[in-house]
mmCIF file of C-alpha atoms in Angstrom:
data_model
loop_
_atom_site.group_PDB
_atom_site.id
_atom_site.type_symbol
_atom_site.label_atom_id
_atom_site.label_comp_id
_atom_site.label_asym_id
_atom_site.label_seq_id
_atom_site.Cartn_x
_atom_site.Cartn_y
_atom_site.Cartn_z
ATOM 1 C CA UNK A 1 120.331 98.412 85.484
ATOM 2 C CA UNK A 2 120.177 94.765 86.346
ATOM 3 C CA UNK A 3 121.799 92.149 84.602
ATOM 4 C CA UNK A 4 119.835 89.099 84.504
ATOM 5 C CA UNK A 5 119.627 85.168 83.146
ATOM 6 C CA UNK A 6 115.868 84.437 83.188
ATOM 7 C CA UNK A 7 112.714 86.920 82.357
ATOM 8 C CA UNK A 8 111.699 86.490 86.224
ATOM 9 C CA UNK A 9 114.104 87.693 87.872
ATOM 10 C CA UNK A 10 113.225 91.144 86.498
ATOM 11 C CA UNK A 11 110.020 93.244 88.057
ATOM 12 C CA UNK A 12 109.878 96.851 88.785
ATOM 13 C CA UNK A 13 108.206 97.448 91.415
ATOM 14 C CA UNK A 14 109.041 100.937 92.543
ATOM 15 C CA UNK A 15 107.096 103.007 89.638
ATOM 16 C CA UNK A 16 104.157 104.829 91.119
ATOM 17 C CA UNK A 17 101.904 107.422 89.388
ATOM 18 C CA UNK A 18 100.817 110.784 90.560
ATOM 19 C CA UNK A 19 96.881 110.968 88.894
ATOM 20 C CA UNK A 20 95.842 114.304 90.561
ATOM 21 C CA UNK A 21 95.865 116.289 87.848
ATOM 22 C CA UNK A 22 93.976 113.992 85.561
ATOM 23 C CA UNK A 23 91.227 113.402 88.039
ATOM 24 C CA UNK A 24 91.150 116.056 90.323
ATOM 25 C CA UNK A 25 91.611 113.845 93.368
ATOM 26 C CA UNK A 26 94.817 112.732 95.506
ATOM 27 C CA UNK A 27 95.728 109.272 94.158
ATOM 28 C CA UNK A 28 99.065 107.498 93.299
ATOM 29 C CA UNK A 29 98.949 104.661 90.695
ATOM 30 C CA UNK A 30 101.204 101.985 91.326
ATOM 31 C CA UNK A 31 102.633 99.953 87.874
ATOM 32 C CA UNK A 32 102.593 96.805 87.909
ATOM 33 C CA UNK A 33 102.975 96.125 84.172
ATOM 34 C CA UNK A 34 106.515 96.404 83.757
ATOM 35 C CA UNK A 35 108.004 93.006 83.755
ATOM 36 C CA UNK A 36 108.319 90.744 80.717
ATOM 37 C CA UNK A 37 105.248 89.189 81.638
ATOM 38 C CA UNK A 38 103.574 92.167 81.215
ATOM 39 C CA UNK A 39 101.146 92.218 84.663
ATOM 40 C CA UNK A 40 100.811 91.639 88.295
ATOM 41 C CA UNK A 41 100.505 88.143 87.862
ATOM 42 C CA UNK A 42 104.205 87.690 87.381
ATOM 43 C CA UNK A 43 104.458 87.654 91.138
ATOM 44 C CA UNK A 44 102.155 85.078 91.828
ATOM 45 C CA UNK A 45 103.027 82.890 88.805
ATOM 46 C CA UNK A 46 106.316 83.024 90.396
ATOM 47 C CA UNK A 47 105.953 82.120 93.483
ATOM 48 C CA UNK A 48 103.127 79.285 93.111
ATOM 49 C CA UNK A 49 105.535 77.764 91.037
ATOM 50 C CA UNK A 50 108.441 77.698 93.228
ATOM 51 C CA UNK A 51 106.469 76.327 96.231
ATOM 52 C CA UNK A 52 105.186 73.364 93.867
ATOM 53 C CA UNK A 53 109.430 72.636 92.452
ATOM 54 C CA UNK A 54 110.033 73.058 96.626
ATOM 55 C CA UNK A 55 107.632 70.169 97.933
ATOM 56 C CA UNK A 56 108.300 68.248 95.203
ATOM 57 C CA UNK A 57 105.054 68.099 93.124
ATOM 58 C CA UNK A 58 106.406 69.708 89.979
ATOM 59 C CA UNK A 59 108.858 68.209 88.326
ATOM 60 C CA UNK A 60 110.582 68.023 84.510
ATOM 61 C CA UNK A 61 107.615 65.412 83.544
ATOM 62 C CA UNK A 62 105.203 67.709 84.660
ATOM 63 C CA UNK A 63 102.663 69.354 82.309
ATOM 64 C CA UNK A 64 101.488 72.997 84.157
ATOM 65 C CA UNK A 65 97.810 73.284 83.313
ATOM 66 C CA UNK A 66 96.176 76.503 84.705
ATOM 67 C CA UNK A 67 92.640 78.449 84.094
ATOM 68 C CA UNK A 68 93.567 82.002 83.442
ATOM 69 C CA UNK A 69 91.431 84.999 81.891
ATOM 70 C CA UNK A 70 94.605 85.825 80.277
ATOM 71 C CA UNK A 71 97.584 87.367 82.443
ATOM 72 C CA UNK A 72 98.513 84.868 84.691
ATOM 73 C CA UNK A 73 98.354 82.376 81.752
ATOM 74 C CA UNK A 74 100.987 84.980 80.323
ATOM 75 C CA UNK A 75 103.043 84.712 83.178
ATOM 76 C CA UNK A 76 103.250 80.843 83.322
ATOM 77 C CA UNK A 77 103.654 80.697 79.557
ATOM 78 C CA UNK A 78 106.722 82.904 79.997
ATOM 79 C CA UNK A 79 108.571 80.836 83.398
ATOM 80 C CA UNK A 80 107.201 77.465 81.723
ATOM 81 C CA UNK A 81 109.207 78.590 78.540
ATOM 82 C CA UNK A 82 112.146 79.826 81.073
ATOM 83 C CA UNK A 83 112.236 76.640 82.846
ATOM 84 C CA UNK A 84 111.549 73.745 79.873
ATOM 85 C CA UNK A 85 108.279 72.926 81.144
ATOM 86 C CA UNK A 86 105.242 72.396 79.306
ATOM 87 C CA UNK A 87 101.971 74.858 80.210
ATOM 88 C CA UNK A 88 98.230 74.685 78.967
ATOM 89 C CA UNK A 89 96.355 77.482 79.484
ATOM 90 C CA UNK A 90 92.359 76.989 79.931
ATOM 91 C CA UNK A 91 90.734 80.125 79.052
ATOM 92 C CA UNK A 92 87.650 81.437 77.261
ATOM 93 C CA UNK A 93 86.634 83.736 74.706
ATOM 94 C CA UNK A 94 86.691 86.864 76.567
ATOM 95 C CA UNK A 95 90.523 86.093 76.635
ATOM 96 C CA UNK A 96 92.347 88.764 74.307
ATOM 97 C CA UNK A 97 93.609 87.980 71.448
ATOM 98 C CA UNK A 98 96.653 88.807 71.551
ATOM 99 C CA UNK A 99 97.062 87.517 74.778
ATOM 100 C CA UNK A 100 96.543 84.333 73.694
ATOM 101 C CA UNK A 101 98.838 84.447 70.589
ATOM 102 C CA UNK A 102 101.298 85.682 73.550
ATOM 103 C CA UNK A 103 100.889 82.388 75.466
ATOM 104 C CA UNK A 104 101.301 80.455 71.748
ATOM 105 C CA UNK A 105 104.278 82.319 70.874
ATOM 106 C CA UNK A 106 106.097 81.597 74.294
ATOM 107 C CA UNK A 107 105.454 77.835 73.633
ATOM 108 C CA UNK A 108 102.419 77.133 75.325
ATOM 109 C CA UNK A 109 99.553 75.369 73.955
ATOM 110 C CA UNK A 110 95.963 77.719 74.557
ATOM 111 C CA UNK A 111 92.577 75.437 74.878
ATOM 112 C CA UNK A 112 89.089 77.989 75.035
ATOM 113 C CA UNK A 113 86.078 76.716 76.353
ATOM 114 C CA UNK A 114 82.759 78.090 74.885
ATOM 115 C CA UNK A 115 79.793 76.815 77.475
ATOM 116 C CA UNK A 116 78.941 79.132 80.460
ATOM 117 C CA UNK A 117 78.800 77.833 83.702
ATOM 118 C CA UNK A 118 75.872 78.053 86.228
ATOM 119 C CA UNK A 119 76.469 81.508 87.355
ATOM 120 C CA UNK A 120 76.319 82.945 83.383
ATOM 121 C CA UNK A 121 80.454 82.930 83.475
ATOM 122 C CA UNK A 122 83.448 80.591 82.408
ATOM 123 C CA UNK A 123 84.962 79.561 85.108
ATOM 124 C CA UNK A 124 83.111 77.082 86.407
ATOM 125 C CA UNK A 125 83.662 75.320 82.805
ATOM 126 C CA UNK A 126 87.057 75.787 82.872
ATOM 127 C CA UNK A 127 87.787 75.030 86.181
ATOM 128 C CA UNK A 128 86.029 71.488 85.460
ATOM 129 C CA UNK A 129 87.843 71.281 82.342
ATOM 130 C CA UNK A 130 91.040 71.551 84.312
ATOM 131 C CA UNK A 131 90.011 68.556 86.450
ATOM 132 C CA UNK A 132 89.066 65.910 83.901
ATOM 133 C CA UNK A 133 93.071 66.929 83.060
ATOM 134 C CA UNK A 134 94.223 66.480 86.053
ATOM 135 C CA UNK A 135 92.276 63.027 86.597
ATOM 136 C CA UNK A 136 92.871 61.629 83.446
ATOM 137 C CA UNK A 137 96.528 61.855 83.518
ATOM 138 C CA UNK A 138 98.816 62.554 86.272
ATOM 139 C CA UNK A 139 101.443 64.094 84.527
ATOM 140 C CA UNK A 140 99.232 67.573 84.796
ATOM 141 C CA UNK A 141 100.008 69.669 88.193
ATOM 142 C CA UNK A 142 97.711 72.222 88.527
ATOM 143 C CA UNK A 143 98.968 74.978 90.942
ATOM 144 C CA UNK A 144 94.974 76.753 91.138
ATOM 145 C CA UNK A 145 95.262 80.523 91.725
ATOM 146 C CA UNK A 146 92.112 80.008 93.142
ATOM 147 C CA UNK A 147 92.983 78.239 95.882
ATOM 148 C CA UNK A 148 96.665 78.361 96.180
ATOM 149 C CA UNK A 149 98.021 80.039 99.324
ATOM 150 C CA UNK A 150 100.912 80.849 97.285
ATOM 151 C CA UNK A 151 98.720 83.943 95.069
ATOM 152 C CA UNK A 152 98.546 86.035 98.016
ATOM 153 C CA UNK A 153 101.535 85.337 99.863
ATOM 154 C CA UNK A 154 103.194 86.865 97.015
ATOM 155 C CA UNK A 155 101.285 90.034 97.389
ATOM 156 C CA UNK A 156 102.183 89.981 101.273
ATOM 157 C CA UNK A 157 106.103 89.639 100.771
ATOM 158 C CA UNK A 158 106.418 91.948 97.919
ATOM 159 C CA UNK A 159 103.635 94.109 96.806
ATOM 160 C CA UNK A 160 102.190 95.373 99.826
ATOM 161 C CA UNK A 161 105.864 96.054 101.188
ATOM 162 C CA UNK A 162 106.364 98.149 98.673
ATOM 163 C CA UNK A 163 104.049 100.315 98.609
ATOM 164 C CA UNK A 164 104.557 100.593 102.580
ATOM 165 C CA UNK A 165 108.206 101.761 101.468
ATOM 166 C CA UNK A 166 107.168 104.596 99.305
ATOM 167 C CA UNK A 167 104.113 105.948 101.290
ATOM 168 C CA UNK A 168 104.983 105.137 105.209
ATOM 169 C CA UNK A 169 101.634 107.271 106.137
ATOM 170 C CA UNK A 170 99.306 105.625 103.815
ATOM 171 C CA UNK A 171 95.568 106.571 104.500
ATOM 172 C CA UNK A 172 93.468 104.087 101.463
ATOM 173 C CA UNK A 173 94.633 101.606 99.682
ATOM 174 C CA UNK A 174 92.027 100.170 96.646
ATOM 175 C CA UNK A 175 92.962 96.988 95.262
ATOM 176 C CA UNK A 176 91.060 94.908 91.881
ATOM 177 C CA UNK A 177 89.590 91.738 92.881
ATOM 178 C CA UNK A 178 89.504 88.483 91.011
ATOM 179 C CA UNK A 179 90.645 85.645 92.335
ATOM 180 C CA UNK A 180 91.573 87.906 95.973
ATOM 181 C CA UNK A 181 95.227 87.138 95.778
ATOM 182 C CA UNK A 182 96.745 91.070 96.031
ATOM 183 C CA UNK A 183 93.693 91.979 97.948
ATOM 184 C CA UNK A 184 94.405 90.110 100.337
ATOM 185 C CA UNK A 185 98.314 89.748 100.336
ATOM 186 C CA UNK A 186 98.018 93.365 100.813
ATOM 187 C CA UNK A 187 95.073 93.554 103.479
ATOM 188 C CA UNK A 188 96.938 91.120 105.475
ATOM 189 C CA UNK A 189 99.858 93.018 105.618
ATOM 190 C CA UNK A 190 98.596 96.099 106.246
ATOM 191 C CA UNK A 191 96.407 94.267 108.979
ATOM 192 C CA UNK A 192 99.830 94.324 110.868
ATOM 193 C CA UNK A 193 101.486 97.867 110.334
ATOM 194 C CA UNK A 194 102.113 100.556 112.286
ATOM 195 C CA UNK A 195 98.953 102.442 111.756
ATOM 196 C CA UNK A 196 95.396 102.058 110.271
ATOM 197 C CA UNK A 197 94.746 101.381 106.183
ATOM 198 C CA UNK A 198 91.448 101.245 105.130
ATOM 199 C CA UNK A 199 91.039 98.556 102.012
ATOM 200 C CA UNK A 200 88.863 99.459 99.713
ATOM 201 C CA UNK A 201 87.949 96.387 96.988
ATOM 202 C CA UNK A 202 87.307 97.171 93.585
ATOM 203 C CA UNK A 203 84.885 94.928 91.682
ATOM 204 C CA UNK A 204 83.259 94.368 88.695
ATOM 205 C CA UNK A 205 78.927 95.118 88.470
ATOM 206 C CA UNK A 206 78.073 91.390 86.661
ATOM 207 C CA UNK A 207 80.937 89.913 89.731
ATOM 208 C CA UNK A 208 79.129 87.586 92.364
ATOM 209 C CA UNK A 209 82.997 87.630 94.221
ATOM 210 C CA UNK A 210 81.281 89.680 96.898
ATOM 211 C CA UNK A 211 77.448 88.600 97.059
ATOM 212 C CA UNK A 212 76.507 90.765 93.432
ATOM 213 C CA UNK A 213 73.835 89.316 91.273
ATOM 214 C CA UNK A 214 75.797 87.976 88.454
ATOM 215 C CA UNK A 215 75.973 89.349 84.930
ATOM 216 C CA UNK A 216 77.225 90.128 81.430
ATOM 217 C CA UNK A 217 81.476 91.235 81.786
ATOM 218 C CA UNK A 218 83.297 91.507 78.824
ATOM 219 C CA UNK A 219 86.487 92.841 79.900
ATOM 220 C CA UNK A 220 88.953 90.211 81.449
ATOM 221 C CA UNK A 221 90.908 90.401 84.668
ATOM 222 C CA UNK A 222 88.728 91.660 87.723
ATOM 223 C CA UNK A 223 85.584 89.954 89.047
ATOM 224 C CA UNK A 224 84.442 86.495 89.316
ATOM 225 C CA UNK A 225 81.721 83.852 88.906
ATOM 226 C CA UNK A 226 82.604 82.447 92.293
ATOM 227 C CA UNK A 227 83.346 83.940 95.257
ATOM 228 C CA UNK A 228 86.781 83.333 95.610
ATOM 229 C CA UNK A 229 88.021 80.617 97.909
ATOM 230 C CA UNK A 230 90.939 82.921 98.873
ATOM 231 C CA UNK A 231 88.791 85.854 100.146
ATOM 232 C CA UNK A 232 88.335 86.559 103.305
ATOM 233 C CA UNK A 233 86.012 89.843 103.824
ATOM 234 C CA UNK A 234 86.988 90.035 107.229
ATOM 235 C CA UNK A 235 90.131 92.314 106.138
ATOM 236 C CA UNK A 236 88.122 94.288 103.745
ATOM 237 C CA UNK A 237 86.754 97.682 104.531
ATOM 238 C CA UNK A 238 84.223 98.542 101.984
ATOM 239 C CA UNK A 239 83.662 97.477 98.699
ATOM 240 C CA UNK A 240 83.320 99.485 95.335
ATOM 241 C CA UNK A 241 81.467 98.048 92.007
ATOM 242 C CA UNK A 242 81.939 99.770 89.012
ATOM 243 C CA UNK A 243 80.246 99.354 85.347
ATOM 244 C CA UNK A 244 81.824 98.255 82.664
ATOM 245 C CA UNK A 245 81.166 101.455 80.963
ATOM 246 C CA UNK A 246 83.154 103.221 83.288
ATOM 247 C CA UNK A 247 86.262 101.311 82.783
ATOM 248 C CA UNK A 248 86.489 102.193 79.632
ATOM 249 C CA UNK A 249 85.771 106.159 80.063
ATOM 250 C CA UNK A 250 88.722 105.626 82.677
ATOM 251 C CA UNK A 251 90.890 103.863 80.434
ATOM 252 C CA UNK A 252 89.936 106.441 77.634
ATOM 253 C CA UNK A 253 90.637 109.385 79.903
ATOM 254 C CA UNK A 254 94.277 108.006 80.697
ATOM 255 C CA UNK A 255 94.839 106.763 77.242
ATOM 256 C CA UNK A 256 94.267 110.681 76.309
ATOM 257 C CA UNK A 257 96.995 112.134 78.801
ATOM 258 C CA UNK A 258 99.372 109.692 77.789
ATOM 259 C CA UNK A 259 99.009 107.008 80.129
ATOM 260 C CA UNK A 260 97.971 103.215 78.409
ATOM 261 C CA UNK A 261 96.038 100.989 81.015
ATOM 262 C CA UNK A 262 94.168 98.204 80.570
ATOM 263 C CA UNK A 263 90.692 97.206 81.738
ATOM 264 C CA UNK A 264 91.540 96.208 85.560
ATOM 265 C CA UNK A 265 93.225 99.608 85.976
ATOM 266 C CA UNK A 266 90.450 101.331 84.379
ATOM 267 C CA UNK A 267 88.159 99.662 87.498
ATOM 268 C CA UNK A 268 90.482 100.204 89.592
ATOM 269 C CA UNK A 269 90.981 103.856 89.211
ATOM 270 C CA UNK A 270 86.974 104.481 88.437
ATOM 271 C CA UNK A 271 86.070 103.079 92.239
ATOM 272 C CA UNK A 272 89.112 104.845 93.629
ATOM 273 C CA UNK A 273 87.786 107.859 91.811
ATOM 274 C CA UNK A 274 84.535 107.477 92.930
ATOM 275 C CA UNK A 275 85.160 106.997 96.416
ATOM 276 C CA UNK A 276 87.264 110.401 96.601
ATOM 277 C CA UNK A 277 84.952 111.993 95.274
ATOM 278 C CA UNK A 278 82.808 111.516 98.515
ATOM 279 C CA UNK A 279 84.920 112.033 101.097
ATOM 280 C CA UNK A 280 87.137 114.410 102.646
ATOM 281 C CA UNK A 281 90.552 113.553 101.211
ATOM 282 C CA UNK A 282 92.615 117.143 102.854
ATOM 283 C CA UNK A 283 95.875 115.184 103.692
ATOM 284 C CA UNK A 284 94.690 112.218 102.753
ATOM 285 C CA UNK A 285 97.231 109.666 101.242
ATOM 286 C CA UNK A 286 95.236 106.768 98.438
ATOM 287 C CA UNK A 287 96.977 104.572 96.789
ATOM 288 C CA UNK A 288 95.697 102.148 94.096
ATOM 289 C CA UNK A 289 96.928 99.115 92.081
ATOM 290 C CA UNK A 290 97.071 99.232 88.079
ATOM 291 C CA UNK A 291 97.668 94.977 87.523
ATOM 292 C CA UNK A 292 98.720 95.733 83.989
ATOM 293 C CA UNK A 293 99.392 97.928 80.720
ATOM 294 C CA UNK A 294 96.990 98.397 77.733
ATOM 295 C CA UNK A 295 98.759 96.751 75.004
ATOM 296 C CA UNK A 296 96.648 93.916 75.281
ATOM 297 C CA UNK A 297 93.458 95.671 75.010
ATOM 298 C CA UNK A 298 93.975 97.294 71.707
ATOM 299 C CA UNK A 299 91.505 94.910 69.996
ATOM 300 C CA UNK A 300 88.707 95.546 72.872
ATOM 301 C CA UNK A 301 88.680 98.891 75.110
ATOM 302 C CA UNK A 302 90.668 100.821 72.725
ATOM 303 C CA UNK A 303 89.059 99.416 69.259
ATOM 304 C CA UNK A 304 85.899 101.543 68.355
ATOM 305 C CA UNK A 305 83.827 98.519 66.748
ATOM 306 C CA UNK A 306 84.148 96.582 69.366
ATOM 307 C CA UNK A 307 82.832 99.025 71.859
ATOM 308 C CA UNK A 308 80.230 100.594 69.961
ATOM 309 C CA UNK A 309 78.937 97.241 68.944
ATOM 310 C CA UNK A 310 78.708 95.786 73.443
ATOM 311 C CA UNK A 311 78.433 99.247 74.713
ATOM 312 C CA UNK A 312 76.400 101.735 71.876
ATOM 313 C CA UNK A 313 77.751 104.670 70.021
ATOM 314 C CA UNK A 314 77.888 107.261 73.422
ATOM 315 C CA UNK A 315 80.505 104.746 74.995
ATOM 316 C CA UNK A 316 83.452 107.604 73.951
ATOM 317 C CA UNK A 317 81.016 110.928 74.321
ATOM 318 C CA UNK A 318 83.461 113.847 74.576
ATOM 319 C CA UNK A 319 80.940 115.133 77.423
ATOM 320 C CA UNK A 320 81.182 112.193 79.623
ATOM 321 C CA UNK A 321 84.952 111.127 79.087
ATOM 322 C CA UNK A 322 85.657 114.632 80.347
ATOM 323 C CA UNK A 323 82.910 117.025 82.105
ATOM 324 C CA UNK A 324 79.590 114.528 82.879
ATOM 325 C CA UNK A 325 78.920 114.229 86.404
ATOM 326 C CA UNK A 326 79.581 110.922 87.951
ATOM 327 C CA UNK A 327 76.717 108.696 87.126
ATOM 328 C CA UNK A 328 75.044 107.062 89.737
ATOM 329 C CA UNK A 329 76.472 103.753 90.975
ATOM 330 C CA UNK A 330 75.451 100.693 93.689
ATOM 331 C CA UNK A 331 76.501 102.040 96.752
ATOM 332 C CA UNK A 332 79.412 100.779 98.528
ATOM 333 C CA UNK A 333 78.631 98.682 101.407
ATOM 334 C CA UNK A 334 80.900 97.538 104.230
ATOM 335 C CA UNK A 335 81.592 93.615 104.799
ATOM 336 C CA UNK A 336 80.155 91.827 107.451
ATOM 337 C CA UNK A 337 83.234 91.881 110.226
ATOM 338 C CA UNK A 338 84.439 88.420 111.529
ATOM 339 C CA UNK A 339 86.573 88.289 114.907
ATOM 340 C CA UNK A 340 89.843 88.323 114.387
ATOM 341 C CA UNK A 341 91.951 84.923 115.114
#
């Protein structure tokens, strides 16, 4: 085992899990969650934060304000806390609650905003929330997942790499999107390799990342208000919504052989599911992301109240956790191609 000085230096990245006889279909799950930030995020946390200490625009007097759902604010809260810097998370109150007693217990001070923004979401309030910061003192650097090359270079140098270690004749590859930073880190890289990938994008029905018509989501993590500055749909196959409802049978259905994801996972493995399930996968090799673990969702997906009270009482029917047919879903469509640079 490694020996280590700071909670960032750790990140196992190698763990990988073999879902075929849970689903029925080929598919290998790869962990992200086990770091002591808890989620993918780590790895972009990381290195946006290192490219702002390198040019120069973070320094000790610097206050790190970021708008996070919940995960990345996690991972800042934790290198902040590493590094003696202060961090204010903007989030909102779809944010977990213990994921924001997380962020408070590392040192960090939370601030949730209540007022939707124009597309029926928070991050447009959030995001201007983070500005009148930035502008009205100068000590706040915000790094901006949203924007920041930095999210999906990460992606490129580490995440994609490995999963190009472990499965050298990888077929599919489905990746979450939210703010497009491991979509398309990974999509990039796999742009370049030594044979084809398809990328299949998971996203959230109530999303407008990809063109949707936007709508209720309750579970943080994937899908945005916004189409993300970072994507670029060019590298992107075909893209997969999935209900909120069928996250949670997803997440139920792990939780029940053992294995505790949270939401984005549960999307993540519902589209990849999905998509299988139409097409000929004989020697097939799919791979998909899981950005995180479920401890964090014990108050929401995995707390009967709270489900039955957004969802109704059928949310957790024995029937359709386990034998229902797959309901019907929008169909996947594939992204208008651009030419390639």
């Amino acid at each position: 085992m490694p020996v280590i000085s700071a909670p960032h230096d750790f990140n196992e990245g190698r763990l990988f899990v073999d879902l075929k006889s849970i689903f029925g279909h080929p598919l290998y799950l790869k962990c992200e969650g086990f770091n002591f930030a808890g989620s993918i995020k780590l790895k972009a946390a990381n290195e946006m934060v290192e490219s702002a200490e390198r040019d120069g625009v973070l320094t000790q007097d610097s206050i790190l304000v970021e708008s996070s759902s919940g995960n990345l604010g996690v991972a800042l809260s934790m290198i902040a806390a590493s590094k003696g810097y202060q961090f204010l998370c903007v989030t909102d109150s779809r944010c977990n609650l213990s994921t924001r007693l997380l962020m408070e217990a590392l040192g960090s001070q939370v601030h949730v905003v209540a007022d939707l923004d124009a597309n029926g979401g928070f991050l447009g309030t959030r995001i201007d929330y983070v500005r009148g910061l930035c502008e009205s003192d100068s000590r706040y650097v915000w790094l901006s997942q949203y924007t920041n090359p930095g999210n999906w270079r990460a992606h490129y140098r580490t995440t994609a790499r490995e999963i190009a270690q472990h499965f050298p004749r990888l077929d599919v590859l489905f990746v979450g999107a939210g703010t497009a930073g491991t979509l398309m880190g990974c999509a990039r890289y796999f742009r370049e390799w030594h044979r084809p990938v398809r990328i299949v994008a998971v996203d959230a029905v109530g999303s407008v990342a990809f063109g949707g018509k936007p709508g209720r989501r309750m579970i943080p993590g994937l899908g945005m208000s916004m189409v993300p500055p970072l994507l670029d749909e060019s590298y992107v196959d075909e893209v997969i919504q999935v209900e909120e409802a069928d996250t949670i049978r997803t997440c139920h259905r792990l939780a029940r052989r053992g294995f505790l994801f949270g939401g984005s996972t549960g999307t993540v493995v519902s589209g990849a599911t999905d998509w299988l399930a139409r097409h000929d996968t004989r020697g097939l090799t799919a791979v998909a992301i899981a950005p995180d673990l479920g401890e964090r969702y014990l108050d929401t997906i995995y707390q009967t109240n709270w489900l039955q009270d957004l969802y109704g009482e059928q949310i957790l029917d024995a029937e359709q956790l386990n034998t229902a047919p797959p309901r019907e879903k929008p169909a996947p469509r594939e992204p208008e191609r651009r030419p390639r640079s």
